[in-house]
PDB file of C-alpha atoms in Angstrom:
ATOM      1  CA  MET Z  23     -16.590   9.650 -79.486  1.00  0.00           C
ATOM      2  CA  PRO Z  24     -19.333   7.899 -77.509  1.00  0.00           C
ATOM      3  CA  LYS Z  25     -22.021   6.122 -79.454  1.00  0.00           C
ATOM      4  CA  THR Z  26     -25.135   8.257 -80.026  1.00  0.00           C
ATOM      5  CA  ILE Z  27     -27.949   6.880 -77.880  1.00  0.00           C
ATOM      6  CA  THR Z  28     -31.475   7.233 -79.213  1.00  0.00           C
ATOM      7  CA  LYS Z  29     -33.551   4.570 -77.425  1.00  0.00           C
ATOM      8  CA  ILE Z  30     -33.022   3.085 -73.958  1.00  0.00           C
ATOM      9  CA  GLY Z  31     -34.629  -0.149 -72.780  1.00  0.00           C
ATOM     10  CA  VAL Z  32     -35.442  -0.665 -69.095  1.00  0.00           C
ATOM     11  CA  LEU Z  33     -36.208  -3.972 -67.377  1.00  0.00           C
ATOM     12  CA  THR Z  34     -36.556  -5.481 -63.915  1.00  0.00           C
ATOM     13  CA  SER Z  35     -35.041  -8.872 -63.240  1.00  0.00           C
ATOM     14  CA  GLY Z  36     -34.780 -11.385 -60.387  1.00  0.00           C
ATOM     15  CA  GLY Z  37     -36.666 -10.971 -57.114  1.00  0.00           C
ATOM     16  CA  ASP Z  38     -38.889  -7.901 -56.878  1.00  0.00           C
ATOM     17  CA  SER Z  39     -38.271  -5.195 -54.310  1.00  0.00           C
ATOM     18  CA  PRO Z  40     -40.085  -2.023 -53.211  1.00  0.00           C
ATOM     19  CA  GLY Z  41     -38.733   0.929 -55.165  1.00  0.00           C
ATOM     20  CA  MET Z  42     -38.416  -0.842 -58.512  1.00  0.00           C
ATOM     21  CA  ASN Z  43     -41.419   1.059 -59.877  1.00  0.00           C
ATOM     22  CA  ALA Z  44     -39.963   4.341 -58.652  1.00  0.00           C
ATOM     23  CA  ALA Z  45     -36.736   3.458 -60.512  1.00  0.00           C
ATOM     24  CA  ILE Z  46     -38.648   2.607 -63.709  1.00  0.00           C
ATOM     25  CA  ARG Z  47     -40.420   5.967 -63.408  1.00  0.00           C
ATOM     26  CA  SER Z  48     -37.102   7.764 -62.957  1.00  0.00           C
ATOM     27  CA  VAL Z  49     -35.526   6.098 -65.993  1.00  0.00           C
ATOM     28  CA  VAL Z  50     -38.527   6.818 -68.222  1.00  0.00           C
ATOM     29  CA  ARG Z  51     -38.843  10.457 -67.161  1.00  0.00           C
ATOM     30  CA  THR Z  52     -35.104  11.107 -67.404  1.00  0.00           C
ATOM     31  CA  CYS Z  53     -35.261   9.782 -70.967  1.00  0.00           C
ATOM     32  CA  ALA Z  54     -38.205  12.113 -71.655  1.00  0.00           C
ATOM     33  CA  PHE Z  55     -36.300  15.054 -70.134  1.00  0.00           C
ATOM     34  CA  HIS Z  56     -33.382  14.421 -72.510  1.00  0.00           C
ATOM     35  CA  ASN Z  57     -35.662  13.699 -75.513  1.00  0.00           C
ATOM     36  CA  ILE Z  58     -34.571  10.053 -75.679  1.00  0.00           C
ATOM     37  CA  ASP Z  59     -37.031   7.281 -76.503  1.00  0.00           C
ATOM     38  CA  CYS Z  60     -37.622   4.682 -73.776  1.00  0.00           C
ATOM     39  CA  VAL Z  61     -38.948   1.144 -74.065  1.00  0.00           C
ATOM     40  CA  GLY Z  62     -40.211  -1.001 -71.206  1.00  0.00           C
ATOM     41  CA  ILE Z  63     -39.112  -4.651 -71.449  1.00  0.00           C
ATOM     42  CA  TYR Z  64     -41.566  -6.982 -69.721  1.00  0.00           C
ATOM     43  CA  ARG Z  65     -40.537 -10.052 -67.665  1.00  0.00           C
ATOM     44  CA  GLY Z  66     -36.830  -9.268 -67.588  1.00  0.00           C
ATOM     45  CA  TYR Z  67     -34.448 -11.144 -69.883  1.00  0.00           C
ATOM     46  CA  GLN Z  68     -37.161 -13.602 -70.864  1.00  0.00           C
ATOM     47  CA  GLY Z  69     -39.196 -10.727 -72.272  1.00  0.00           C
ATOM     48  CA  MET Z  70     -36.110  -9.558 -74.145  1.00  0.00           C
ATOM     49  CA  ILE Z  71     -35.840 -12.984 -75.781  1.00  0.00           C
ATOM     50  CA  GLU Z  72     -39.539 -12.944 -76.703  1.00  0.00           C
ATOM     51  CA  GLY Z  73     -39.622  -9.297 -77.829  1.00  0.00           C
ATOM     52  CA  ASP Z  74     -42.140  -8.292 -75.160  1.00  0.00           C
ATOM     53  CA  PHE Z  75     -41.542  -4.537 -75.500  1.00  0.00           C
ATOM     54  CA  LYS Z  76     -43.698  -1.446 -74.962  1.00  0.00           C
ATOM     55  CA  GLU Z  77     -42.873   2.170 -75.771  1.00  0.00           C
ATOM     56  CA  MET Z  78     -43.075   4.337 -72.645  1.00  0.00           C
ATOM     57  CA  ASN Z  79     -43.306   8.077 -72.086  1.00  0.00           C
ATOM     58  CA  ALA Z  80     -43.546  10.371 -69.076  1.00  0.00           C
ATOM     59  CA  ARG Z  81     -47.273   9.710 -68.714  1.00  0.00           C
ATOM     60  CA  SER Z  82     -46.792   5.918 -68.873  1.00  0.00           C
ATOM     61  CA  VAL Z  83     -45.397   5.995 -65.333  1.00  0.00           C
ATOM     62  CA  ASN Z  84     -48.033   8.136 -63.607  1.00  0.00           C
ATOM     63  CA  ASN Z  85     -48.964   7.053 -60.074  1.00  0.00           C
ATOM     64  CA  ILE Z  86     -46.423   4.239 -59.685  1.00  0.00           C
ATOM     65  CA  VAL Z  87     -43.855   5.893 -57.411  1.00  0.00           C
ATOM     66  CA  ASN Z  88     -45.822   4.636 -54.386  1.00  0.00           C
ATOM     67  CA  LYS Z  89     -46.452   1.088 -55.604  1.00  0.00           C
ATOM     68  CA  GLY Z  90     -44.523  -2.029 -54.572  1.00  0.00           C
ATOM     69  CA  GLY Z  91     -43.531  -4.786 -56.984  1.00  0.00           C
ATOM     70  CA  THR Z  92     -42.785  -3.919 -60.617  1.00  0.00           C
ATOM     71  CA  ILE Z  93     -45.178  -2.923 -63.400  1.00  0.00           C
ATOM     72  CA  LEU Z  94     -42.740  -4.461 -65.903  1.00  0.00           C
ATOM     73  CA  LYS Z  95     -42.978  -7.815 -64.096  1.00  0.00           C
ATOM     74  CA  SER Z  96     -39.948  -9.953 -63.374  1.00  0.00           C
ATOM     75  CA  ALA Z  97     -38.803 -13.437 -64.301  1.00  0.00           C
ATOM     76  CA  ARG Z  98     -35.729 -15.633 -64.117  1.00  0.00           C
ATOM     77  CA  SER Z  99     -34.646 -16.753 -67.581  1.00  0.00           C
ATOM     78  CA  LYS Z 100     -32.686 -19.972 -68.051  1.00  0.00           C
ATOM     79  CA  GLU Z 101     -32.726 -19.397 -71.790  1.00  0.00           C
ATOM     80  CA  PHE Z 102     -30.791 -16.132 -71.398  1.00  0.00           C
ATOM     81  CA  MET Z 103     -27.990 -18.155 -69.784  1.00  0.00           C
ATOM     82  CA  THR Z 104     -27.332 -19.742 -73.190  1.00  0.00           C
ATOM     83  CA  PRO Z 105     -25.564 -18.063 -76.158  1.00  0.00           C
ATOM     84  CA  GLU Z 106     -28.585 -18.891 -78.317  1.00  0.00           C
ATOM     85  CA  GLY Z 107     -30.946 -17.123 -75.921  1.00  0.00           C
ATOM     86  CA  ARG Z 108     -28.753 -14.025 -75.758  1.00  0.00           C
ATOM     87  CA  LYS Z 109     -28.541 -13.947 -79.579  1.00  0.00           C
ATOM     88  CA  LYS Z 110     -32.361 -13.911 -79.771  1.00  0.00           C
ATOM     89  CA  ALA Z 111     -32.443 -11.089 -77.224  1.00  0.00           C
ATOM     90  CA  TYR Z 112     -29.846  -9.068 -79.146  1.00  0.00           C
ATOM     91  CA  ASP Z 113     -31.674  -9.509 -82.464  1.00  0.00           C
ATOM     92  CA  ASN Z 114     -34.926  -8.315 -80.876  1.00  0.00           C
ATOM     93  CA  LEU Z 115     -33.248  -5.244 -79.394  1.00  0.00           C
ATOM     94  CA  VAL Z 116     -31.688  -4.314 -82.750  1.00  0.00           C
ATOM     95  CA  LYS Z 117     -35.013  -4.856 -84.544  1.00  0.00           C
ATOM     96  CA  ALA Z 118     -36.748  -2.545 -82.043  1.00  0.00           C
ATOM     97  CA  GLY Z 119     -34.022   0.103 -82.362  1.00  0.00           C
ATOM     98  CA  ILE Z 120     -33.041  -0.204 -78.697  1.00  0.00           C
ATOM     99  CA  ASP Z 121     -29.367   0.710 -78.324  1.00  0.00           C
ATOM    100  CA  SER Z 122     -28.752   0.542 -74.557  1.00  0.00           C
ATOM    101  CA  LEU Z 123     -30.185  -1.049 -71.419  1.00  0.00           C
ATOM    102  CA  VAL Z 124     -30.892  -0.146 -67.795  1.00  0.00           C
ATOM    103  CA  ILE Z 125     -31.201  -3.302 -65.698  1.00  0.00           C
ATOM    104  CA  ILE Z 126     -32.846  -3.070 -62.272  1.00  0.00           C
ATOM    105  CA  GLY Z 127     -32.030  -6.180 -60.218  1.00  0.00           C
ATOM    106  CA  GLY Z 128     -29.421  -8.056 -58.196  1.00  0.00           C
ATOM    107  CA  ASP Z 129     -26.094  -9.740 -58.831  1.00  0.00           C
ATOM    108  CA  GLY Z 130     -27.597 -12.481 -61.031  1.00  0.00           C
ATOM    109  CA  SER Z 131     -29.175  -9.834 -63.251  1.00  0.00           C
ATOM    110  CA  PHE Z 132     -25.890  -7.922 -63.382  1.00  0.00           C
ATOM    111  CA  THR Z 133     -23.993 -11.079 -64.338  1.00  0.00           C
ATOM    112  CA  GLY Z 134     -26.314 -11.502 -67.317  1.00  0.00           C
ATOM    113  CA  ALA Z 135     -25.831  -7.845 -68.255  1.00  0.00           C
ATOM    114  CA  GLU Z 136     -22.044  -8.103 -68.091  1.00  0.00           C
ATOM    115  CA  ILE Z 137     -21.959 -11.223 -70.280  1.00  0.00           C
ATOM    116  CA  PHE Z 138     -24.342  -9.592 -72.777  1.00  0.00           C
ATOM    117  CA  ASN Z 139     -22.122  -6.503 -72.908  1.00  0.00           C
ATOM    118  CA  SER Z 140     -18.963  -8.550 -73.445  1.00  0.00           C
ATOM    119  CA  GLU Z 141     -20.534 -10.548 -76.289  1.00  0.00           C
ATOM    120  CA  TYR Z 142     -22.211  -7.713 -78.176  1.00  0.00           C
ATOM    121  CA  GLY Z 143     -20.631  -4.489 -76.900  1.00  0.00           C
ATOM    122  CA  PHE Z 144     -24.141  -3.430 -75.917  1.00  0.00           C
ATOM    123  CA  PRO Z 145     -24.209  -0.483 -73.457  1.00  0.00           C
ATOM    124  CA  VAL Z 146     -25.641  -1.562 -70.083  1.00  0.00           C
ATOM    125  CA  MET Z 147     -26.136   0.144 -66.734  1.00  0.00           C
ATOM    126  CA  GLY Z 148     -27.315  -1.544 -63.525  1.00  0.00           C
ATOM    127  CA  ILE Z 149     -29.490  -0.270 -60.670  1.00  0.00           C
ATOM    128  CA  PRO Z 150     -29.333  -2.456 -57.520  1.00  0.00           C
ATOM    129  CA  GLY Z 151     -32.781  -3.721 -56.533  1.00  0.00           C
ATOM    130  CA  THR Z 152     -32.885  -6.306 -53.723  1.00  0.00           C
ATOM    131  CA  ILE Z 153     -34.137  -6.152 -50.146  1.00  0.00           C
ATOM    132  CA  ASP Z 154     -31.098  -8.116 -48.891  1.00  0.00           C
ATOM    133  CA  ASN Z 155     -28.715  -5.144 -49.375  1.00  0.00           C
ATOM    134  CA  ASP Z 156     -26.016  -7.638 -50.332  1.00  0.00           C
ATOM    135  CA  ILE Z 157     -24.469  -5.931 -53.371  1.00  0.00           C
ATOM    136  CA  PHE Z 158     -20.978  -4.460 -53.275  1.00  0.00           C
ATOM    137  CA  GLY Z 159     -20.613  -0.811 -54.290  1.00  0.00           C
ATOM    138  CA  THR Z 160     -23.643   0.703 -52.610  1.00  0.00           C
ATOM    139  CA  SER Z 161     -24.639   1.374 -49.010  1.00  0.00           C
ATOM    140  CA  HIS Z 162     -28.315   0.815 -49.838  1.00  0.00           C
ATOM    141  CA  THR Z 163     -30.108  -1.251 -52.446  1.00  0.00           C
ATOM    142  CA  LEU Z 164     -33.669  -0.514 -53.547  1.00  0.00           C
ATOM    143  CA  GLY Z 165     -36.152  -2.054 -51.118  1.00  0.00           C
ATOM    144  CA  PHE Z 166     -33.794  -2.541 -48.169  1.00  0.00           C
ATOM    145  CA  ASP Z 167     -35.126   0.398 -46.155  1.00  0.00           C
ATOM    146  CA  THR Z 168     -38.748  -0.572 -46.841  1.00  0.00           C
ATOM    147  CA  ALA Z 169     -38.089  -4.177 -45.813  1.00  0.00           C
ATOM    148  CA  LEU Z 170     -36.529  -2.987 -42.549  1.00  0.00           C
ATOM    149  CA  ASN Z 171     -39.603  -0.919 -41.748  1.00  0.00           C
ATOM    150  CA  THR Z 172     -41.872  -3.874 -42.537  1.00  0.00           C
ATOM    151  CA  VAL Z 173     -39.877  -6.244 -40.312  1.00  0.00           C
ATOM    152  CA  VAL Z 174     -39.696  -3.813 -37.387  1.00  0.00           C
ATOM    153  CA  GLU Z 175     -43.442  -3.197 -37.566  1.00  0.00           C
ATOM    154  CA  VAL Z 176     -44.155  -6.930 -37.484  1.00  0.00           C
ATOM    155  CA  ILE Z 177     -41.719  -7.584 -34.609  1.00  0.00           C
ATOM    156  CA  ASP Z 178     -43.333  -4.774 -32.608  1.00  0.00           C
ATOM    157  CA  LYS Z 179     -46.637  -6.648 -32.912  1.00  0.00           C
ATOM    158  CA  ILE Z 180     -45.038  -9.982 -32.041  1.00  0.00           C
ATOM    159  CA  ARG Z 181     -43.505  -8.426 -28.921  1.00  0.00           C
ATOM    160  CA  ASP Z 182     -46.989  -7.557 -27.639  1.00  0.00           C
ATOM    161  CA  THR Z 183     -47.871 -11.261 -27.738  1.00  0.00           C
ATOM    162  CA  ALA Z 184     -44.495 -12.370 -26.380  1.00  0.00           C
ATOM    163  CA  SER Z 185     -44.754 -10.144 -23.323  1.00  0.00           C
ATOM    164  CA  SER Z 186     -48.396 -11.088 -22.709  1.00  0.00           C
ATOM    165  CA  HIS Z 187     -47.565 -14.811 -22.547  1.00  0.00           C
ATOM    166  CA  ASN Z 188     -43.948 -14.805 -21.315  1.00  0.00           C
ATOM    167  CA  ARG Z 189     -42.798 -16.383 -24.553  1.00  0.00           C
ATOM    168  CA  LEU Z 190     -39.593 -16.589 -26.560  1.00  0.00           C
ATOM    169  CA  PHE Z 191     -40.155 -15.804 -30.228  1.00  0.00           C
ATOM    170  CA  LEU Z 192     -37.736 -16.842 -32.965  1.00  0.00           C
ATOM    171  CA  VAL Z 193     -38.378 -14.489 -35.889  1.00  0.00           C
ATOM    172  CA  GLU Z 194     -36.833 -15.545 -39.197  1.00  0.00           C
ATOM    173  CA  VAL Z 195     -36.200 -12.793 -41.736  1.00  0.00           C
ATOM    174  CA  MET Z 196     -34.806 -12.884 -45.272  1.00  0.00           C
ATOM    175  CA  GLY Z 197     -31.051 -12.948 -45.806  1.00  0.00           C
ATOM    176  CA  ARG Z 198     -29.748 -16.162 -47.318  1.00  0.00           C
ATOM    177  CA  ASP Z 199     -26.149 -14.946 -47.519  1.00  0.00           C
ATOM    178  CA  ALA Z 200     -26.217 -11.630 -45.676  1.00  0.00           C
ATOM    179  CA  GLY Z 201     -27.488 -10.509 -42.293  1.00  0.00           C
ATOM    180  CA  HIS Z 202     -28.181  -6.833 -43.027  1.00  0.00           C
ATOM    181  CA  ILE Z 203     -31.957  -7.090 -42.510  1.00  0.00           C
ATOM    182  CA  ALA Z 204     -31.636  -9.145 -39.337  1.00  0.00           C
ATOM    183  CA  LEU Z 205     -28.966  -6.919 -37.790  1.00  0.00           C
ATOM    184  CA  ASN Z 206     -30.619  -3.582 -38.510  1.00  0.00           C
ATOM    185  CA  ALA Z 207     -34.177  -4.680 -37.805  1.00  0.00           C
ATOM    186  CA  GLY Z 208     -33.044  -6.551 -34.696  1.00  0.00           C
ATOM    187  CA  ILE Z 209     -31.506  -3.413 -33.241  1.00  0.00           C
ATOM    188  CA  GLY Z 210     -34.469  -1.291 -34.299  1.00  0.00           C
ATOM    189  CA  ALA Z 211     -36.983  -3.684 -32.749  1.00  0.00           C
ATOM    190  CA  GLY Z 212     -34.980  -4.282 -29.564  1.00  0.00           C
ATOM    191  CA  ALA Z 213     -34.245  -7.972 -30.121  1.00  0.00           C
ATOM    192  CA  GLU Z 214     -32.432  -9.812 -27.339  1.00  0.00           C
ATOM    193  CA  GLU Z 215     -30.315 -11.770 -29.801  1.00  0.00           C
ATOM    194  CA  ILE Z 216     -29.551 -11.483 -33.526  1.00  0.00           C
ATOM    195  CA  LEU Z 217     -28.278 -14.448 -35.557  1.00  0.00           C
ATOM    196  CA  ILE Z 218     -26.647 -13.757 -38.928  1.00  0.00           C
ATOM    197  CA  PRO Z 219     -24.602 -15.806 -41.444  1.00  0.00           C
ATOM    198  CA  GLU Z 220     -21.529 -13.595 -40.992  1.00  0.00           C
ATOM    199  CA  GLU Z 221     -21.202 -14.366 -37.265  1.00  0.00           C
ATOM    200  CA  ASP Z 222     -21.406 -17.869 -35.811  1.00  0.00           C
ATOM    201  CA  LEU Z 223     -22.868 -17.264 -32.363  1.00  0.00           C
ATOM    202  CA  GLY Z 224     -22.964 -20.964 -31.554  1.00  0.00           C
ATOM    203  CA  LEU Z 225     -25.694 -22.905 -29.780  1.00  0.00           C
ATOM    204  CA  GLU Z 226     -24.109 -22.840 -26.342  1.00  0.00           C
ATOM    205  CA  ARG Z 227     -23.514 -19.116 -26.423  1.00  0.00           C
ATOM    206  CA  LEU Z 228     -27.130 -18.585 -27.476  1.00  0.00           C
ATOM    207  CA  LEU Z 229     -28.341 -20.692 -24.549  1.00  0.00           C
ATOM    208  CA  ASP Z 230     -26.080 -18.762 -22.158  1.00  0.00           C
ATOM    209  CA  SER Z 231     -27.470 -15.484 -23.452  1.00  0.00           C
ATOM    210  CA  LEU Z 232     -31.065 -16.641 -22.997  1.00  0.00           C
ATOM    211  CA  LYS Z 233     -30.265 -17.846 -19.461  1.00  0.00           C
ATOM    212  CA  LYS Z 234     -28.792 -14.441 -18.617  1.00  0.00           C
ATOM    213  CA  SER Z 235     -31.869 -12.718 -20.013  1.00  0.00           C
ATOM    214  CA  LYS Z 236     -34.088 -14.877 -17.817  1.00  0.00           C
ATOM    215  CA  ALA Z 237     -31.890 -14.280 -14.769  1.00  0.00           C
ATOM    216  CA  SER Z 238     -31.888 -10.512 -15.329  1.00  0.00           C
ATOM    217  CA  GLY Z 239     -35.670 -10.446 -15.074  1.00  0.00           C
ATOM    218  CA  LYS Z 240     -36.741 -10.571 -18.705  1.00  0.00           C
ATOM    219  CA  SER Z 241     -39.991 -12.489 -18.938  1.00  0.00           C
ATOM    220  CA  SER Z 242     -40.069 -12.613 -22.753  1.00  0.00           C
ATOM    221  CA  SER Z 243     -37.502 -12.474 -25.527  1.00  0.00           C
ATOM    222  CA  ILE Z 244     -37.231 -11.911 -29.270  1.00  0.00           C
ATOM    223  CA  VAL Z 245     -34.466 -13.562 -31.289  1.00  0.00           C
ATOM    224  CA  VAL Z 246     -34.141 -12.328 -34.894  1.00  0.00           C
ATOM    225  CA  ILE Z 247     -32.593 -14.877 -37.266  1.00  0.00           C
ATOM    226  CA  ALA Z 248     -31.429 -14.377 -40.847  1.00  0.00           C
ATOM    227  CA  GLU Z 249     -32.583 -17.341 -42.948  1.00  0.00           C
ATOM    228  CA  GLY Z 250     -28.966 -18.102 -43.888  1.00  0.00           C
ATOM    229  CA  ASP Z 251     -27.698 -18.314 -40.312  1.00  0.00           C
ATOM    230  CA  LYS Z 252     -25.728 -21.518 -39.703  1.00  0.00           C
ATOM    231  CA  ILE Z 253     -26.495 -22.045 -36.018  1.00  0.00           C
ATOM    232  CA  GLY Z 254     -29.042 -24.767 -36.778  1.00  0.00           C
ATOM    233  CA  LYS Z 255     -30.322 -26.622 -39.836  1.00  0.00           C
ATOM    234  CA  ASN Z 256     -33.451 -24.486 -39.681  1.00  0.00           C
ATOM    235  CA  VAL Z 257     -35.357 -22.287 -37.277  1.00  0.00           C
ATOM    236  CA  PHE Z 258     -37.718 -25.112 -36.228  1.00  0.00           C
ATOM    237  CA  GLU Z 259     -34.850 -27.398 -35.210  1.00  0.00           C
ATOM    238  CA  LEU Z 260     -33.420 -24.467 -33.255  1.00  0.00           C
ATOM    239  CA  LYS Z 261     -36.763 -24.129 -31.464  1.00  0.00           C
ATOM    240  CA  ASP Z 262     -36.662 -27.809 -30.473  1.00  0.00           C
ATOM    241  CA  TYR Z 263     -33.078 -27.509 -29.239  1.00  0.00           C
ATOM    242  CA  ILE Z 264     -33.899 -24.518 -27.030  1.00  0.00           C
ATOM    243  CA  GLU Z 265     -36.964 -26.200 -25.568  1.00  0.00           C
ATOM    244  CA  GLU Z 266     -34.958 -29.355 -24.775  1.00  0.00           C
ATOM    245  CA  ASN Z 267     -32.233 -27.403 -22.995  1.00  0.00           C
ATOM    246  CA  LEU Z 268     -34.266 -24.555 -21.529  1.00  0.00           C
ATOM    247  CA  PRO Z 269     -37.669 -26.066 -20.713  1.00  0.00           C
ATOM    248  CA  GLU Z 270     -38.675 -22.916 -18.843  1.00  0.00           C
ATOM    249  CA  TYR Z 271     -39.039 -21.156 -22.205  1.00  0.00           C
ATOM    250  CA  ASP Z 272     -42.265 -21.392 -24.218  1.00  0.00           C
ATOM    251  CA  VAL Z 273     -40.858 -21.001 -27.735  1.00  0.00           C
ATOM    252  CA  ARG Z 274     -42.728 -19.863 -30.827  1.00  0.00           C
ATOM    253  CA  VAL Z 275     -41.526 -19.412 -34.422  1.00  0.00           C
ATOM    254  CA  SER Z 276     -42.531 -16.724 -36.928  1.00  0.00           C
ATOM    255  CA  VAL Z 277     -41.156 -16.947 -40.470  1.00  0.00           C
ATOM    256  CA  LEU Z 278     -41.865 -13.591 -42.105  1.00  0.00           C
ATOM    257  CA  GLY Z 279     -41.199 -14.771 -45.665  1.00  0.00           C
ATOM    258  CA  HIS Z 280     -42.264 -12.834 -48.730  1.00  0.00           C
ATOM    259  CA  MET Z 281     -44.238 -10.185 -46.866  1.00  0.00           C
ATOM    260  CA  GLN Z 282     -40.858  -8.472 -46.503  1.00  0.00           C
ATOM    261  CA  ARG Z 283     -40.705  -7.884 -50.270  1.00  0.00           C
ATOM    262  CA  GLY Z 284     -44.103  -6.284 -50.591  1.00  0.00           C
ATOM    263  CA  GLY Z 285     -45.715  -3.013 -49.701  1.00  0.00           C
ATOM    264  CA  SER Z 286     -45.426   0.630 -50.622  1.00  0.00           C
ATOM    265  CA  PRO Z 287     -41.775   1.791 -50.725  1.00  0.00           C
ATOM    266  CA  SER Z 288     -40.530   4.102 -47.991  1.00  0.00           C
ATOM    267  CA  CYS Z 289     -39.704   7.725 -48.758  1.00  0.00           C
ATOM    268  CA  TYR Z 290     -36.005   6.803 -48.607  1.00  0.00           C
ATOM    269  CA  ASP Z 291     -36.412   4.100 -51.264  1.00  0.00           C
ATOM    270  CA  ARG Z 292     -38.454   6.412 -53.505  1.00  0.00           C
ATOM    271  CA  VAL Z 293     -35.817   9.137 -53.364  1.00  0.00           C
ATOM    272  CA  LEU Z 294     -33.001   6.585 -53.804  1.00  0.00           C
ATOM    273  CA  ALA Z 295     -34.713   5.096 -56.867  1.00  0.00           C
ATOM    274  CA  SER Z 296     -35.209   8.541 -58.363  1.00  0.00           C
ATOM    275  CA  ARG Z 297     -31.544   9.476 -57.887  1.00  0.00           C
ATOM    276  CA  LEU Z 298     -30.219   6.189 -59.253  1.00  0.00           C
ATOM    277  CA  GLY Z 299     -32.507   6.274 -62.295  1.00  0.00           C
ATOM    278  CA  VAL Z 300     -31.359   9.762 -63.287  1.00  0.00           C
ATOM    279  CA  LYS Z 301     -27.706   8.787 -62.889  1.00  0.00           C
ATOM    280  CA  ALA Z 302     -28.138   5.557 -64.873  1.00  0.00           C
ATOM    281  CA  VAL Z 303     -29.639   7.282 -67.911  1.00  0.00           C
ATOM    282  CA  GLU Z 304     -27.278  10.257 -67.857  1.00  0.00           C
ATOM    283  CA  SER Z 305     -24.254   7.976 -67.498  1.00  0.00           C
ATOM    284  CA  ILE Z 306     -25.324   6.043 -70.621  1.00  0.00           C
ATOM    285  CA  LEU Z 307     -25.761   9.326 -72.501  1.00  0.00           C
ATOM    286  CA  GLU Z 308     -22.212  10.275 -71.442  1.00  0.00           C
ATOM    287  CA  GLY Z 309     -20.928   7.112 -73.125  1.00  0.00           C
ATOM    288  CA  LYS Z 310     -20.425   5.050 -69.962  1.00  0.00           C
ATOM    289  CA  SER Z 311     -21.306   1.353 -69.867  1.00  0.00           C
ATOM    290  CA  ASN Z 312     -20.939  -1.771 -67.728  1.00  0.00           C
ATOM    291  CA  TYR Z 313     -21.418   0.053 -64.431  1.00  0.00           C
ATOM    292  CA  MET Z 314     -23.803  -0.140 -61.489  1.00  0.00           C
ATOM    293  CA  VAL Z 315     -25.103   3.087 -59.978  1.00  0.00           C
ATOM    294  CA  GLY Z 316     -25.209   3.069 -56.182  1.00  0.00           C
ATOM    295  CA  MET Z 317     -24.853   5.159 -53.049  1.00  0.00           C
ATOM    296  CA  LEU Z 318     -21.439   5.636 -51.439  1.00  0.00           C
ATOM    297  CA  ASN Z 319     -21.042   8.156 -48.597  1.00  0.00           C
ATOM    298  CA  ASP Z 320     -24.505   9.506 -49.482  1.00  0.00           C
ATOM    299  CA  LYS Z 321     -23.364  10.361 -53.007  1.00  0.00           C
ATOM    300  CA  VAL Z 322     -24.437   8.627 -56.211  1.00  0.00           C
ATOM    301  CA  ALA Z 323     -21.426   6.722 -57.540  1.00  0.00           C
ATOM    302  CA  LEU Z 324     -20.550   4.264 -60.305  1.00  0.00           C
ATOM    303  CA  THR Z 325     -19.047   0.832 -59.613  1.00  0.00           C
ATOM    304  CA  PRO Z 326     -17.905  -1.478 -62.438  1.00  0.00           C
ATOM    305  CA  LEU Z 327     -20.403  -4.328 -62.806  1.00  0.00           C
ATOM    306  CA  GLU Z 328     -17.627  -6.862 -62.383  1.00  0.00           C
ATOM    307  CA  LEU Z 329     -16.789  -5.453 -58.939  1.00  0.00           C
ATOM    308  CA  ALA Z 330     -20.455  -5.209 -57.953  1.00  0.00           C
ATOM    309  CA  ILE Z 331     -20.881  -8.897 -58.809  1.00  0.00           C
ATOM    310  CA  LYS Z 332     -17.640 -10.264 -57.345  1.00  0.00           C
ATOM    311  CA  GLY Z 333     -17.235  -7.915 -54.391  1.00  0.00           C
ATOM    312  CA  LYS Z 334     -18.723  -8.820 -51.020  1.00  0.00           C
ATOM    313  CA  SER Z 335     -20.880  -6.445 -49.012  1.00  0.00           C
ATOM    314  CA  GLU Z 336     -19.494  -6.263 -45.490  1.00  0.00           C
ATOM    315  CA  ILE Z 337     -21.542  -6.352 -42.318  1.00  0.00           C
ATOM    316  CA  ASP Z 338     -21.178  -3.209 -40.191  1.00  0.00           C
ATOM    317  CA  ARG Z 339     -18.932  -4.172 -37.256  1.00  0.00           C
ATOM    318  CA  GLU Z 340     -20.039  -1.153 -35.262  1.00  0.00           C
ATOM    319  CA  LEU Z 341     -23.650  -2.308 -35.519  1.00  0.00           C
ATOM    320  CA  LEU Z 342     -22.624  -5.723 -34.189  1.00  0.00           C
ATOM    321  CA  ARG Z 343     -21.135  -4.038 -31.140  1.00  0.00           C
ATOM    322  CA  VAL Z 344     -24.206  -1.841 -30.706  1.00  0.00           C
ATOM    323  CA  SER Z 345     -26.463  -4.911 -30.832  1.00  0.00           C
ATOM    324  CA  GLU Z 346     -24.368  -6.627 -28.171  1.00  0.00           C
ATOM    325  CA  ILE Z 347     -24.617  -3.625 -25.836  1.00  0.00           C
ATOM    326  CA  MET Z 348     -28.354  -3.169 -26.468  1.00  0.00           C
ATOM    327  CA  SER Z 349     -29.101  -6.783 -25.566  1.00  0.00           C
ATOM    328  CA  THR Z 350     -27.714  -6.320 -22.055  1.00  0.00           C
TER     329      THR Z 350
END
């Protein structure tokens, strides 16, 4: 017999992403639909340690589906990495009558959830929230689609300047370990080259590609670079290298940075968050624990947290081929 669930806690942890608020809303309203109490935990695991809780109901989450960021705030907690910190968190949850958790975050947040579950047998369910889309077990993470739209919009504007001045722009996007944003946004924005951590293009091949672009009549170019790409130490050193070897290019750098995390979530991310929130709560009520809810083949599916953490999201090889053809 599954444990009877009476009060679910929800928190956001790690880097924020568009769609987190929509997921909070979904969790709270699904709890209300099933007559289960819901408690918002502020500032992630740190708030759990400090007992920063607030009872939430269906009206608590009015008008947040369209807002970026997270109303519950987020924080990284070093204290939760210690047994003493997790004991404080557990005691606070028990004192507040909270008997299960929905964690909205990335692999670091899920690692904390898995350890907490193993130590205390506390029911946990994860919802993937990160713009990098680098979590195994889901085709889309919350915020990925919104970030793509933000990046494409910015590159469209940069292209206007590039073509007006016959310039080469190096546009750095987020993606420390994964090139999903760079690859998808690069294709969508018509980039001439896309540099990602998964594929080592190499400096010489990049120069050859830029030479071919120039020879084919292109007067300006956009190169989209994931921040974790290994082709150079950083995008500014890459700029210097290109200018030294291809002096005919006037090179500029744009680092898009944290603007990619902000903004109102896209319709796709709002719907995704709503679907994942419903599944997370209903899975807990069915007695399931230690899973992440995600999208596989356009269906909501559960992946064990351990696999979500240890598995590696693969880059789409077909998209790599498409990008190569489109850059002709």
